[in-house]
PDB file of C-alpha atoms in Angstrom:
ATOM      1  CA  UNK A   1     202.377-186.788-124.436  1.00  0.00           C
ATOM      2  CA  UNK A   2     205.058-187.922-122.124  1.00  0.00           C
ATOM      3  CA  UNK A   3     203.627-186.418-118.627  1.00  0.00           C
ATOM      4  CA  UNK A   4     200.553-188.734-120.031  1.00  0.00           C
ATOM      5  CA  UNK A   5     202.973-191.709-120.830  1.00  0.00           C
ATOM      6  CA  UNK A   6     205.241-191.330-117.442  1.00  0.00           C
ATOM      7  CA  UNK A   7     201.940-190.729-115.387  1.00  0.00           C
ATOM      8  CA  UNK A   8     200.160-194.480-117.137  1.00  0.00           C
ATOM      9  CA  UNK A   9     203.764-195.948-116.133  1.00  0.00           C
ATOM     10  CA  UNK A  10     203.500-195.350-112.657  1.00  0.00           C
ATOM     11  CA  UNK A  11     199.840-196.138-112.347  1.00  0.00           C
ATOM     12  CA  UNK A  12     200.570-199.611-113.801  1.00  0.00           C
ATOM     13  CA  UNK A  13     204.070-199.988-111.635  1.00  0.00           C
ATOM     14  CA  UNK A  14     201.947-199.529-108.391  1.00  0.00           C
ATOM     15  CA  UNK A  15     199.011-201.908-109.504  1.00  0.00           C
ATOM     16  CA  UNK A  16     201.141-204.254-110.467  1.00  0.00           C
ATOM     17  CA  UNK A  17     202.828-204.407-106.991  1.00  0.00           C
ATOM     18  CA  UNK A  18     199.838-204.733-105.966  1.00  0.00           C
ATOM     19  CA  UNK A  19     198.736-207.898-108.282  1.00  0.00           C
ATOM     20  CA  UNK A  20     201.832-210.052-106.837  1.00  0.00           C
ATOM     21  CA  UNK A  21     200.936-210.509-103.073  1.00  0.00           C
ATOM     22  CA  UNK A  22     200.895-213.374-102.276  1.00  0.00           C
ATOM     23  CA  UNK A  23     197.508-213.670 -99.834  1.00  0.00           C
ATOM     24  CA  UNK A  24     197.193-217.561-100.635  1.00  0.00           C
ATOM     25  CA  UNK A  25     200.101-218.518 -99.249  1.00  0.00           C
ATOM     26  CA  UNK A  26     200.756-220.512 -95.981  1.00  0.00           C
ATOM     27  CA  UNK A  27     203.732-219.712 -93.972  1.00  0.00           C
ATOM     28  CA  UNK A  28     204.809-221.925 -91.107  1.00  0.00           C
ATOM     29  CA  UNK A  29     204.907-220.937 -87.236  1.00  0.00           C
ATOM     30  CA  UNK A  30     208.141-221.872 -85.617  1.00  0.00           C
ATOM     31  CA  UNK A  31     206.670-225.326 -84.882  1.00  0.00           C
ATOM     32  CA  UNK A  32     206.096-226.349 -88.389  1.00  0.00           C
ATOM     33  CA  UNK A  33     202.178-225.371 -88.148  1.00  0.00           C
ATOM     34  CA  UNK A  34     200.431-223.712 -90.911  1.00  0.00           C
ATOM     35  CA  UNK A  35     200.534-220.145 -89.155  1.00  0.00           C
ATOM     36  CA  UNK A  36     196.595-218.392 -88.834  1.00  0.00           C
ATOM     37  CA  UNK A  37     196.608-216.084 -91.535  1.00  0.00           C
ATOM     38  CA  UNK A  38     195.377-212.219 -90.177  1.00  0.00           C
ATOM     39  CA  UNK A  39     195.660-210.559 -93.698  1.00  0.00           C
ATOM     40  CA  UNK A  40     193.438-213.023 -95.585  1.00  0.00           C
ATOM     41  CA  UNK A  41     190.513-211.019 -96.022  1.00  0.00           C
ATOM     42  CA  UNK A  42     190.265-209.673 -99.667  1.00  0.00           C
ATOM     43  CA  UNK A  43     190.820-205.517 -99.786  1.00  0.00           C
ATOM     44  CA  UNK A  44     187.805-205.462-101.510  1.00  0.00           C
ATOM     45  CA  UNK A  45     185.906-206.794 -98.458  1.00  0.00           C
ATOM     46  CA  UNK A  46     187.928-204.568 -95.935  1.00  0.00           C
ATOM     47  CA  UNK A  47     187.318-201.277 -97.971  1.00  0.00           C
ATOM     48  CA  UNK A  48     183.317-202.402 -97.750  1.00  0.00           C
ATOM     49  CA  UNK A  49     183.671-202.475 -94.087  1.00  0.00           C
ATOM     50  CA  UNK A  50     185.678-199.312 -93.366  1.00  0.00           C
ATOM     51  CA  UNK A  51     183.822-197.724 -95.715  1.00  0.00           C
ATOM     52  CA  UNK A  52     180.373-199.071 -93.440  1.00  0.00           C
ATOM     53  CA  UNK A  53     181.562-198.249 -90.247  1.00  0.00           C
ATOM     54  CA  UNK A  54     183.062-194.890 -91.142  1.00  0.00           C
ATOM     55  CA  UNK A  55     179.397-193.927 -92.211  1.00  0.00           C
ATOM     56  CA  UNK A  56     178.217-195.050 -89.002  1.00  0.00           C
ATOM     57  CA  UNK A  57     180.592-192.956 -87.343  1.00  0.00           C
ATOM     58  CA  UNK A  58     180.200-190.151 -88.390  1.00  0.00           C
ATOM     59  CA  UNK A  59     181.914-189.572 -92.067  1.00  0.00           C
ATOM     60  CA  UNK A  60     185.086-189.669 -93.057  1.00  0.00           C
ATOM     61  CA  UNK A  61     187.832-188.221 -91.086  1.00  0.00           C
ATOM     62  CA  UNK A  62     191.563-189.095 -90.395  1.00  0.00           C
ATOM     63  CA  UNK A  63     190.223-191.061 -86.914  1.00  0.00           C
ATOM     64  CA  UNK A  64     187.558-192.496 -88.021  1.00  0.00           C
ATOM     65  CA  UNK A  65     189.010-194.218 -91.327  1.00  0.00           C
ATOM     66  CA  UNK A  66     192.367-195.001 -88.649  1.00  0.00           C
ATOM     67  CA  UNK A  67     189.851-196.378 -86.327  1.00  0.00           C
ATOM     68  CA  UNK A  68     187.650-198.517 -88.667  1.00  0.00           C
ATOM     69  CA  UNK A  69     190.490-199.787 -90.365  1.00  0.00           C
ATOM     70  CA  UNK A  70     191.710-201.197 -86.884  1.00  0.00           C
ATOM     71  CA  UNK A  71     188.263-202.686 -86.412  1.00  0.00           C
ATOM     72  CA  UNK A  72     188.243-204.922 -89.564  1.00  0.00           C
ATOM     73  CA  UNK A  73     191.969-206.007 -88.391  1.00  0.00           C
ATOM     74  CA  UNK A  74     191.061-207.043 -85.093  1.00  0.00           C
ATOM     75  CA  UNK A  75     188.004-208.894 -86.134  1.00  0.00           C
ATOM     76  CA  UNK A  76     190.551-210.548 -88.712  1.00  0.00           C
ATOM     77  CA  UNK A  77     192.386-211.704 -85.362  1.00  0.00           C
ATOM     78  CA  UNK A  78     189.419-213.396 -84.112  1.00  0.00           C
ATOM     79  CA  UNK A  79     187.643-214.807 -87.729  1.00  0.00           C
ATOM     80  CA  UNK A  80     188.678-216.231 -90.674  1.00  0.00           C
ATOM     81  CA  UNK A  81     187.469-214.604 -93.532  1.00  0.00           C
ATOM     82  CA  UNK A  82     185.122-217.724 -94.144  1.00  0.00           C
ATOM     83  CA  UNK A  83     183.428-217.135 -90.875  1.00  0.00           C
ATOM     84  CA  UNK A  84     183.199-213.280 -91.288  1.00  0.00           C
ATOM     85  CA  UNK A  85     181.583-214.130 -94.486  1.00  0.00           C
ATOM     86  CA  UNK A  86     179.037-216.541 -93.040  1.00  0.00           C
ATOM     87  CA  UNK A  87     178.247-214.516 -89.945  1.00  0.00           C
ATOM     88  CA  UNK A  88     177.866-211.341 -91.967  1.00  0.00           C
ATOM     89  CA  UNK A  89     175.190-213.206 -94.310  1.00  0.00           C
ATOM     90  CA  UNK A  90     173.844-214.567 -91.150  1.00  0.00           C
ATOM     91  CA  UNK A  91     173.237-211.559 -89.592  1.00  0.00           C
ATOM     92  CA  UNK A  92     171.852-209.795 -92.812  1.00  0.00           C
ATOM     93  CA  UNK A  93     169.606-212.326 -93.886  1.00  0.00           C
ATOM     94  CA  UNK A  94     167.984-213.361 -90.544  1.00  0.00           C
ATOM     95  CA  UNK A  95     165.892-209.889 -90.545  1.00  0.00           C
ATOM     96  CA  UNK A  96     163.835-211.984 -93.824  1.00  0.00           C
ATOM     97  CA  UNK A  97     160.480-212.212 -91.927  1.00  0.00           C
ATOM     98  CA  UNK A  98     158.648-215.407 -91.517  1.00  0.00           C
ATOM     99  CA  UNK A  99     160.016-219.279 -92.599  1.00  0.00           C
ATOM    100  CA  UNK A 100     162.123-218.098 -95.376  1.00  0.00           C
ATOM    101  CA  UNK A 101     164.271-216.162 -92.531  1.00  0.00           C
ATOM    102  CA  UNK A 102     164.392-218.973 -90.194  1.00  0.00           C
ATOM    103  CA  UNK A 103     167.079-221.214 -91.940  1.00  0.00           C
ATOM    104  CA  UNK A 104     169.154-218.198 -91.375  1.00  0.00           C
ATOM    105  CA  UNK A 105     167.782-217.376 -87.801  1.00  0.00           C
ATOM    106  CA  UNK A 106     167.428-220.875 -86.254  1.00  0.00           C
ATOM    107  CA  UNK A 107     170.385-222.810 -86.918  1.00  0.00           C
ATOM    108  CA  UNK A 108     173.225-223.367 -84.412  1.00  0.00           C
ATOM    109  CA  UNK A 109     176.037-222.825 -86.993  1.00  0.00           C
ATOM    110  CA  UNK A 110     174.082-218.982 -87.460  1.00  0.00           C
ATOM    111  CA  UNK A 111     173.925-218.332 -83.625  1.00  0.00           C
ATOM    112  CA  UNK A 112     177.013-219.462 -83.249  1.00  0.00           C
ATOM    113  CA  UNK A 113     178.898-217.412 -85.928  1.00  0.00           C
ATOM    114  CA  UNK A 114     176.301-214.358 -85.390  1.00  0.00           C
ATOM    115  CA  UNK A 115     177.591-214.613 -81.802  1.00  0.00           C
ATOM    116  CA  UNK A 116     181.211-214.435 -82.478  1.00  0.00           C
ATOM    117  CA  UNK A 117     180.998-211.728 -84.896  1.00  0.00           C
ATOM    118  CA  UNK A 118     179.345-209.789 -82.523  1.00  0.00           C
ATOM    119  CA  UNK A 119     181.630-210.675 -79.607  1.00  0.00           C
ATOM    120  CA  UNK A 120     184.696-209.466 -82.166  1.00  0.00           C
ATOM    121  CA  UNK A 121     183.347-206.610 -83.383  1.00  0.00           C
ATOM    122  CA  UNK A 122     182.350-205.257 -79.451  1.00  0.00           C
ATOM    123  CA  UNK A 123     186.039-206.324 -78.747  1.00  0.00           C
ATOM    124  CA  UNK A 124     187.788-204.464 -81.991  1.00  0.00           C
ATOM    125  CA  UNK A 125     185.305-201.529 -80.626  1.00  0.00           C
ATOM    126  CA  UNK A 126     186.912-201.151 -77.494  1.00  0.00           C
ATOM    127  CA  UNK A 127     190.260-202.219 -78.502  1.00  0.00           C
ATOM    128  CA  UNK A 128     190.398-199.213 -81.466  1.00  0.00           C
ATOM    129  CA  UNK A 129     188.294-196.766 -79.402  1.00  0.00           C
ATOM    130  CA  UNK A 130     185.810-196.238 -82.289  1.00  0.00           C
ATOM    131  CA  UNK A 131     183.607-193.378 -81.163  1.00  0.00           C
TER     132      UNK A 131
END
């Protein structure tokens, strides 16, 4: 009965560390700009993509997940989580054959974002030497 108590403890100690990050919050550069924020992708959305390109690499091993995890970092760098988002849908929907795939094909905003994506990811790729 107490292992069981002691164990629930610590399970809810460490999740509760975990529930008061503070991802919404703005700190300030040294100039008194709102600073770009690297870490504001939600974990959830970061597991998803480690997860991804760890099954595209081969399965799970200490380099890849190291390696994948850099990735989604990098990209971080380069897109805010809004634009990951949009270019991600982007790039997933535009494979939706005929007109229903062309307002996700056609637009500028989708080659644009599409493009940047891609030009992160190849970066984070090289940067993280992802096998």
């Amino acid at each position: 009965m107490k292992k069981s108590f002691f164990a629930t403890l610590a399970v809810l100690t460490l999740l509760s560390g975990c529930a008061t990050t503070q991802e919404n919050s703005k700190p300030e550069a040294a100039t008194g700009e709102p600073a770009v924020l690297v870490n504001d992708y939600p974990t959830r959305d970061r597991v998803e993509y480690v997860l991804e390109c760890v099954a595209k690499h081969g399965g799970l091993t200490y380099i890849s997940q190291y390696a994948c995890g850099c990735k989604i970092d990098k990209i971080a760098e380069k897109l805010s989580f809004e634009e990951y988002e949009s270019a991600k849908t982007f790039t997933q929907m535009q494979k939706t054959p005929g007109e229903a795939g062309a307002a996700f094909r056609d637009p500028k905003q989708s080659k644009d974002l599409r493009t940047k994506l891609k030009d992160a990811d190849a970066e984070a790729e090289k940067a993280c030497f992802v096998k």
